[in-house]
């Protein structure tokens, strides 16, 4: 695959409802869409960096600079026999995994289109549909939270995740258990606690949660290992798993029993597959996280989540939970039994509505070999 042109678009889309985590509330989503062109075809990648460096250190402004000034020169005018060769070709640039992932994933889409196969085939996907869960943000009241859970269960989603923070944790979980009983339920703290909160976090043990996601600091492994020794609920790591090596260290230290895979955080599909395979070899289940992606990034996630060790329902829900309309037509839907079908067309296999993309674009940049 010869890469001849790279195009960047900064896109802003309103969210259908605000989304609040322990690090803040957002009303819209701004992201970079990367197009790679070569041999008469195009591949698309969506950068999951945010406006603010609050989930991770990466931002859209930083990613734009890194892609334009450092990653583009490493791929333009070059030929790659296999999209697996992209990530190593970007290794001179330290960090910036979300910027790298956007370029790497566009190359995977381009490779799959050139071979006229669905992306899942190239990635090693084995399942025609994936189990879907939802991530419900912090609400203004317990009544609103209960109403949201009710809506999502009725839609068929296979597990509920709620965002927690100090002051919105035990009471929220208790309210859900009281109203809905033994539904598949988990919590995500986005690093809002410290090891000093271990006794408090252990009070969640009585609720039989599937897991608690990233309770401690965003780059911590050691304290999570200590916390896992002190609580019964399984820890799942998200933010801390930024590389294959970080995953190896977390598993070696028993810092978690489950891992959340996000290709943006790991540098793309190749590194995600490596973490997937590492976990499979150690009987550690994985699931696919979400970053409020548009239908383009969401489609990439669906293809990746079709690999066999993504056994737990992921944060990959229907388009309509986030964007109305989405950038793709038809949008991604969930079936009444909580499954999302893996697209069958070439590449990511979704149909982009370019008029909507144009209307939502606030800045562009084109670079040629
Ligand atoms: C998580 N996502 O698992 C993330 C956090 C998150 C669906 O829970 C803009 C960019 C907004 C990135 C909101 C879900 C975001 C974001 C939440 C990431 O921790
Ligand atoms: Mg998370």
Coordinates of C-alpha atoms and ligand atoms in Angstrom, one line a residue:
X1 CA 0.0 0.0 0.0
X2 CA 1.5 3.3 -1.1
X3 CA 0.4 6.4 0.9
X4 CA 0.2 9.5 -1.2
X5 CA -1.9 12.0 0.7
X6 CA -3.0 12.7 4.2
X7 CA -6.0 15.0 5.0
X8 CA -7.0 16.3 8.4
X9 CA -10.4 17.6 9.4
X10 CA -11.4 19.1 12.8
X11 CA -15.0 18.2 13.3
X12 CA -17.4 19.4 16.0
X13 CA -20.7 17.5 16.7
X14 CA -23.3 18.3 19.4
X15 CA -24.0 15.4 21.8
X16 CA -27.7 14.4 22.1
X17 CA -27.2 14.7 25.9
X18 CA -24.4 16.0 28.1
X19 CA -21.9 13.4 29.3
X20 CA -20.4 13.8 32.8
X21 CA -17.5 11.9 34.3
X22 CA -15.4 12.4 37.4
X23 CA -13.2 14.8 35.2
X24 CA -16.0 17.0 33.9
X25 CA -19.1 17.5 31.8
X26 CA -19.2 17.8 28.0
X27 CA -22.0 18.9 25.6
X28 CA -20.3 18.3 22.3
X29 CA -17.5 16.2 20.8
X30 CA -14.6 17.7 18.8
X31 CA -12.2 15.3 17.0
X32 CA -9.8 15.0 14.1
X33 CA -10.8 12.8 11.2
X34 CA -7.8 11.5 9.3
X35 CA -8.0 10.5 5.7
X36 CA -5.1 8.5 4.1
X37 CA -5.1 8.2 0.3
X38 CA -3.2 5.8 -1.8
X39 CA -3.5 3.6 -5.0
X40 CA -6.9 5.3 -5.7
X41 CA -8.5 4.4 -2.4
X42 CA -9.1 6.2 0.9
X43 CA -8.9 5.0 4.5
X44 CA -10.4 6.8 7.5
X45 CA -9.3 7.1 11.2
X46 CA -10.9 9.0 14.0
X47 CA -8.7 10.6 16.7
X48 CA -10.1 10.1 20.2
X49 CA -8.2 13.0 21.8
X50 CA -10.4 15.5 23.6
X51 CA -10.5 19.3 23.7
X52 CA -9.0 19.1 27.3
X53 CA -6.2 17.0 28.6
X54 CA -8.4 15.5 31.4
X55 CA -9.0 11.9 30.4
X56 CA -5.4 11.7 29.1
X57 CA -2.6 14.1 28.3
X58 CA -3.5 14.3 24.6
X59 CA -5.6 17.1 23.1
X60 CA -6.9 17.8 19.6
X61 CA -4.6 20.8 19.2
X62 CA -1.6 18.6 20.2
X63 CA -2.6 15.7 18.0
X64 CA -3.1 18.0 15.0
X65 CA 0.5 19.3 15.4
X66 CA 1.9 15.8 16.0
X67 CA 0.2 14.3 13.0
X68 CA 0.9 17.2 10.6
X69 CA 4.5 17.9 11.6
X70 CA 5.8 14.5 12.7
X71 CA 3.6 11.5 11.7
X72 CA 2.7 12.6 8.2
X73 CA 6.4 12.8 7.1
X74 CA 6.9 9.2 8.4
X75 CA 4.1 7.7 6.2
X76 CA 3.7 9.9 3.1
X77 CA 5.5 8.7 0.0
X78 CA 6.1 5.4 1.7
X79 CA 4.9 1.9 0.9
X80 CA 3.7 -0.5 3.6
X81 CA 3.3 -4.2 2.8
X82 CA 1.1 -4.7 5.9
X83 CA -0.8 -2.2 8.2
X84 CA 1.0 -3.9 11.1
X85 CA 4.1 -2.1 9.9
X86 CA 2.6 1.4 10.6
X87 CA 2.9 1.6 14.4
X88 CA 6.6 0.6 14.4
X89 CA 7.3 3.2 11.6
X90 CA 6.0 5.9 14.0
X91 CA 8.2 4.7 16.9
X92 CA 10.6 7.7 16.7
X93 CA 7.7 9.8 18.0
X94 CA 7.4 9.1 21.8
X95 CA 3.9 8.8 23.2
X96 CA 1.0 10.5 21.4
X97 CA -0.8 7.2 21.0
X98 CA -4.1 8.8 20.0
X99 CA -2.5 10.8 17.2
X100 CA -0.6 7.6 16.1
X101 CA -3.8 5.5 16.3
X102 CA -5.8 7.9 14.1
X103 CA -3.1 7.5 11.3
X104 CA -2.6 3.7 11.9
X105 CA -6.3 2.9 11.9
X106 CA -6.8 4.9 8.7
X107 CA -4.1 2.7 7.1
X108 CA -5.9 -0.4 8.3
X109 CA -9.1 0.8 6.7
X110 CA -7.2 1.7 3.5
X111 CA -5.6 -1.8 3.4
X112 CA -8.9 -3.5 3.9
X113 CA -10.5 -1.5 1.1
X114 CA -7.6 -2.2 -1.3
X115 CA -8.1 -5.9 -0.6
X116 CA -11.9 -5.5 -0.8
X117 CA -12.5 -7.2 2.6
X118 CA -14.1 -6.1 5.8
X119 CA -11.7 -4.7 8.3
X120 CA -12.6 -7.4 10.8
X121 CA -11.2 -10.0 8.4
X122 CA -7.7 -8.4 8.4
X123 CA -7.8 -7.9 12.2
X124 CA -8.6 -11.5 12.9
X125 CA -12.2 -11.0 14.0
X126 CA -14.2 -14.2 14.4
X127 CA -17.7 -13.1 15.4
X128 CA -20.5 -11.6 13.2
X129 CA -21.9 -9.4 16.1
X130 CA -20.7 -8.1 19.4
X131 CA -22.4 -7.8 22.8
X132 CA -23.2 -4.2 23.6
X133 CA -23.3 -2.2 26.9
X134 CA -23.8 1.4 27.8
X135 CA -21.9 4.0 29.8
X136 CA -24.2 6.3 31.7
X137 CA -22.7 9.5 32.9
X138 CA -23.1 11.2 36.3
X139 CA -26.6 12.7 36.5
X140 CA -28.1 15.6 38.4
X141 CA -30.3 13.3 40.5
X142 CA -30.8 9.6 41.4
X143 CA -34.2 9.8 39.8
X144 CA -32.6 10.8 36.5
X145 CA -30.1 8.0 36.8
X146 CA -32.8 5.4 37.4
X147 CA -34.7 6.7 34.4
X148 CA -31.6 6.4 32.1
X149 CA -30.9 2.8 33.3
X150 CA -34.6 1.9 32.7
X151 CA -34.4 3.3 29.1
X152 CA -31.1 1.4 28.3
X153 CA -32.3 -1.9 29.7
X154 CA -35.5 -1.6 27.7
X155 CA -33.4 -1.0 24.5
X156 CA -31.7 -4.4 25.1
X157 CA -28.2 -3.4 26.3
X158 CA -26.4 -6.3 28.0
X159 CA -24.7 -4.4 30.8
X160 CA -24.9 -1.0 32.5
X161 CA -21.9 1.0 33.4
X162 CA -22.2 4.1 35.5
X163 CA -19.6 6.8 36.1
X164 CA -18.8 7.3 39.7
X165 CA -16.9 9.9 41.8
X166 CA -16.6 10.6 45.6
X167 CA -20.2 11.6 46.6
X168 CA -21.8 9.7 43.7
X169 CA -20.9 6.1 44.2
X170 CA -22.4 3.9 46.9
X171 CA -25.8 5.7 46.8
X172 CA -26.0 5.5 43.0
X173 CA -25.2 1.8 42.9
X174 CA -27.5 1.1 45.8
X175 CA -30.4 2.9 44.1
X176 CA -29.9 0.8 40.9
X177 CA -29.7 -2.5 42.8
X178 CA -32.8 -1.7 44.8
X179 CA -34.8 -0.8 41.7
X180 CA -33.4 -3.3 39.1
X181 CA -32.0 -6.2 41.1
X182 CA -29.2 -8.4 39.8
X183 CA -28.6 -6.7 36.3
X184 CA -25.1 -6.8 34.9
X185 CA -23.7 -3.7 36.5
X186 CA -20.2 -2.1 36.7
X187 CA -18.8 1.3 37.7
X188 CA -16.0 3.6 36.2
X189 CA -14.2 6.1 38.4
X190 CA -11.8 7.6 35.9
X191 CA -9.1 7.8 38.5
X192 CA -11.2 9.8 41.1
X193 CA -9.9 7.9 44.2
X194 CA -6.7 7.2 46.1
X195 CA -5.5 4.2 48.0
X196 CA -6.6 6.0 51.1
X197 CA -10.2 5.3 49.9
X198 CA -9.7 1.5 50.0
X199 CA -12.0 1.0 52.9
X200 CA -14.7 3.1 51.3
X201 CA -14.4 1.3 48.0
X202 CA -14.7 -2.0 49.7
X203 CA -18.2 -1.0 50.7
X204 CA -19.1 -1.5 47.0
X205 CA -18.2 -5.3 47.4
X206 CA -21.7 -6.2 48.7
X207 CA -23.3 -5.1 45.4
X208 CA -21.8 -7.9 43.2
X209 CA -20.5 -5.5 40.6
X210 CA -18.9 -7.0 37.5
X211 CA -15.9 -4.8 38.0
X212 CA -14.7 -1.3 39.1
X213 CA -12.9 0.5 36.3
X214 CA -9.8 2.6 36.9
X215 CA -10.5 3.7 40.6
X216 CA -6.9 5.1 41.1
X217 CA -4.5 7.4 39.3
X218 CA -4.4 7.4 35.5
X219 CA -0.9 6.1 35.2
X220 CA -0.8 3.9 38.3
X221 CA -0.3 0.2 38.5
X222 CA 1.2 -0.4 41.9
X223 CA -1.5 1.1 44.1
X224 CA -4.2 -0.7 42.0
X225 CA -2.4 -4.0 42.9
X226 CA -2.6 -3.1 46.6
X227 CA -6.2 -2.1 46.2
X228 CA -7.1 -5.3 44.4
X229 CA -5.7 -7.2 47.5
X230 CA -8.0 -5.2 49.7
X231 CA -11.3 -5.3 47.8
X232 CA -13.3 -8.3 46.5
X233 CA -14.7 -6.5 43.4
X234 CA -12.5 -7.1 40.3
X235 CA -10.5 -4.1 39.1
X236 CA -10.5 -3.3 35.4
X237 CA -7.8 -1.0 34.1
X238 CA -8.5 1.6 31.4
X239 CA -6.3 4.7 31.5
X240 CA -3.2 2.9 33.0
X241 CA -3.0 0.5 30.0
X242 CA -1.3 2.7 27.5
X243 CA 1.0 0.0 26.0
X244 CA 1.6 -3.7 25.7
X245 CA 4.3 -3.4 28.4
X246 CA 1.9 -1.6 30.7
X247 CA -0.5 -4.4 30.3
X248 CA 2.2 -7.0 31.0
X249 CA 3.2 -5.1 34.2
X250 CA -0.4 -4.8 35.4
X251 CA -1.0 -8.5 34.9
X252 CA 2.4 -9.5 36.5
X253 CA 1.5 -7.4 39.6
X254 CA -2.2 -8.6 39.7
X255 CA -3.3 -5.0 39.5
X256 CA -6.4 -6.0 37.7
X257 CA -8.5 -9.0 36.6
X258 CA -10.0 -7.4 33.5
X259 CA -8.6 -5.0 30.8
X260 CA -10.5 -2.4 28.8
X261 CA -9.0 -2.1 25.3
X262 CA -9.2 1.3 23.5
X263 CA -7.2 1.4 20.3
X264 CA -6.7 5.2 20.6
X265 CA -5.1 4.8 24.0
X266 CA -2.8 2.0 22.8
X267 CA -1.7 3.5 19.4
X268 CA -4.1 1.6 17.1
X269 CA -5.3 -1.8 16.0
X270 CA -1.9 -3.6 16.1
X271 CA -1.1 -2.8 19.7
X272 CA -4.7 -3.5 20.7
X273 CA -4.5 -7.0 19.1
X274 CA -1.3 -7.6 21.0
X275 CA -2.9 -6.7 24.3
X276 CA -5.9 -8.8 23.3
X277 CA -3.7 -11.8 22.6
X278 CA -1.6 -11.3 25.8
X279 CA -4.8 -11.3 27.9
X280 CA -6.2 -14.3 26.0
X281 CA -3.0 -16.3 26.8
X282 CA -3.5 -15.5 30.5
X283 CA -7.3 -16.0 30.7
X284 CA -7.9 -12.4 31.3
X285 CA -11.1 -11.2 29.7
X286 CA -11.1 -7.9 27.8
X287 CA -13.8 -5.6 26.5
X288 CA -13.8 -2.7 24.1
X289 CA -14.0 0.8 25.6
X290 CA -15.6 3.9 24.1
X291 CA -14.5 7.5 23.7
X292 CA -17.8 9.0 22.4
X293 CA -16.7 8.3 18.8
X294 CA -18.7 9.2 15.7
X295 CA -19.9 6.4 13.5
X296 CA -16.5 6.3 11.8
X297 CA -14.5 5.6 15.0
X298 CA -17.3 3.4 16.3
X299 CA -17.1 1.2 13.2
X300 CA -13.4 0.7 13.8
X301 CA -14.2 -0.3 17.3
X302 CA -16.8 -2.8 16.2
X303 CA -14.4 -4.6 13.8
X304 CA -11.8 -4.8 16.6
X305 CA -14.3 -6.0 19.2
X306 CA -15.1 -9.0 16.9
X307 CA -11.9 -10.7 18.0
X308 CA -12.6 -13.8 20.2
X309 CA -11.3 -12.6 23.6
X310 CA -13.6 -9.5 23.7
X311 CA -16.0 -11.7 25.8
X312 CA -17.5 -9.0 28.0
X313 CA -20.0 -6.4 26.6
X314 CA -18.2 -3.2 25.6
X315 CA -18.9 0.5 25.6
X316 CA -20.0 0.3 21.9
X317 CA -23.6 1.4 21.7
X318 CA -25.9 2.6 19.0
X319 CA -25.1 6.0 17.2
X320 CA -28.4 7.5 18.5
X321 CA -27.2 7.5 22.1
X322 CA -24.6 10.1 21.1
X323 CA -25.3 11.8 17.8
X324 CA -28.4 12.6 15.9
X325 CA -27.7 12.5 13.1
X326 CA -24.4 10.6 13.1
X327 CA -21.8 11.1 10.3
X328 CA -22.8 7.7 8.8
X329 CA -26.0 6.6 7.1
X330 CA -27.4 4.2 8.1
X331 CA -26.3 4.7 11.7
X332 CA -25.1 1.9 14.0
X333 CA -28.0 0.2 15.6
X334 CA -28.3 -2.3 18.5
X335 CA -30.7 -5.3 18.2
X336 CA -33.4 -5.9 20.8
X337 CA -31.1 -8.6 22.4
X338 CA -28.2 -6.2 22.7
X339 CA -26.0 -7.1 19.8
X340 CA -24.3 -4.8 17.2
X341 CA -23.6 -6.4 13.8
X342 CA -20.1 -6.2 12.4
X343 CA -20.4 -4.3 9.0
X344 CA -19.8 -6.6 6.0
X345 CA -18.7 -4.0 3.4
X346 CA -15.0 -3.4 2.5
X347 CA -12.9 -1.6 5.1
X348 CA -14.8 -0.2 8.1
X349 CA -17.9 -0.9 6.0
X350 CA -20.0 2.1 6.9
X351 CA -21.4 4.8 4.5
X352 CA -20.1 8.3 5.4
X353 CA -22.5 11.2 4.7
X354 CA -19.9 13.6 3.4
X355 CA -22.4 16.5 3.3
X356 CA -22.8 16.1 7.1
X357 CA -19.0 15.8 7.5
X358 CA -18.5 19.1 5.5
X359 CA -21.2 20.9 7.6
X360 CA -19.5 19.8 10.9
X361 CA -15.9 20.6 9.8
X362 CA -14.3 23.7 11.4
X363 CA -10.7 23.3 10.0
X364 CA -8.9 21.3 7.4
X365 CA -5.3 20.6 6.3
X366 CA -3.9 18.6 3.4
X367 CA -0.4 17.1 3.1
X368 CA 1.0 15.3 0.1
X369 CA 4.1 13.2 -0.4
Ligands
LIG1 C1 -14.0 5.8 29.7 N1 -15.6 6.7 28.0 O1 -14.3 4.6 29.6 C2 -14.4 6.9 28.7 C3 -14.2 8.2 29.2 C4 -14.5 9.4 28.3 C5 -17.9 6.0 27.2 O2 -17.2 6.0 29.5 C6 -14.5 13.2 25.1 C7 -13.3 12.4 24.8 C8 -15.3 12.8 26.1 C9 -13.1 11.3 25.6 C10 -15.9 11.2 27.8 C11 -16.9 6.2 28.3 C12 -15.1 11.7 26.8 C13 -13.9 10.9 26.6 C14 -15.6 10.1 28.6 C15 -13.6 9.8 27.4 O3 -13.4 6.1 30.7
LIG2 MG1 -13.0 4.2 31.6

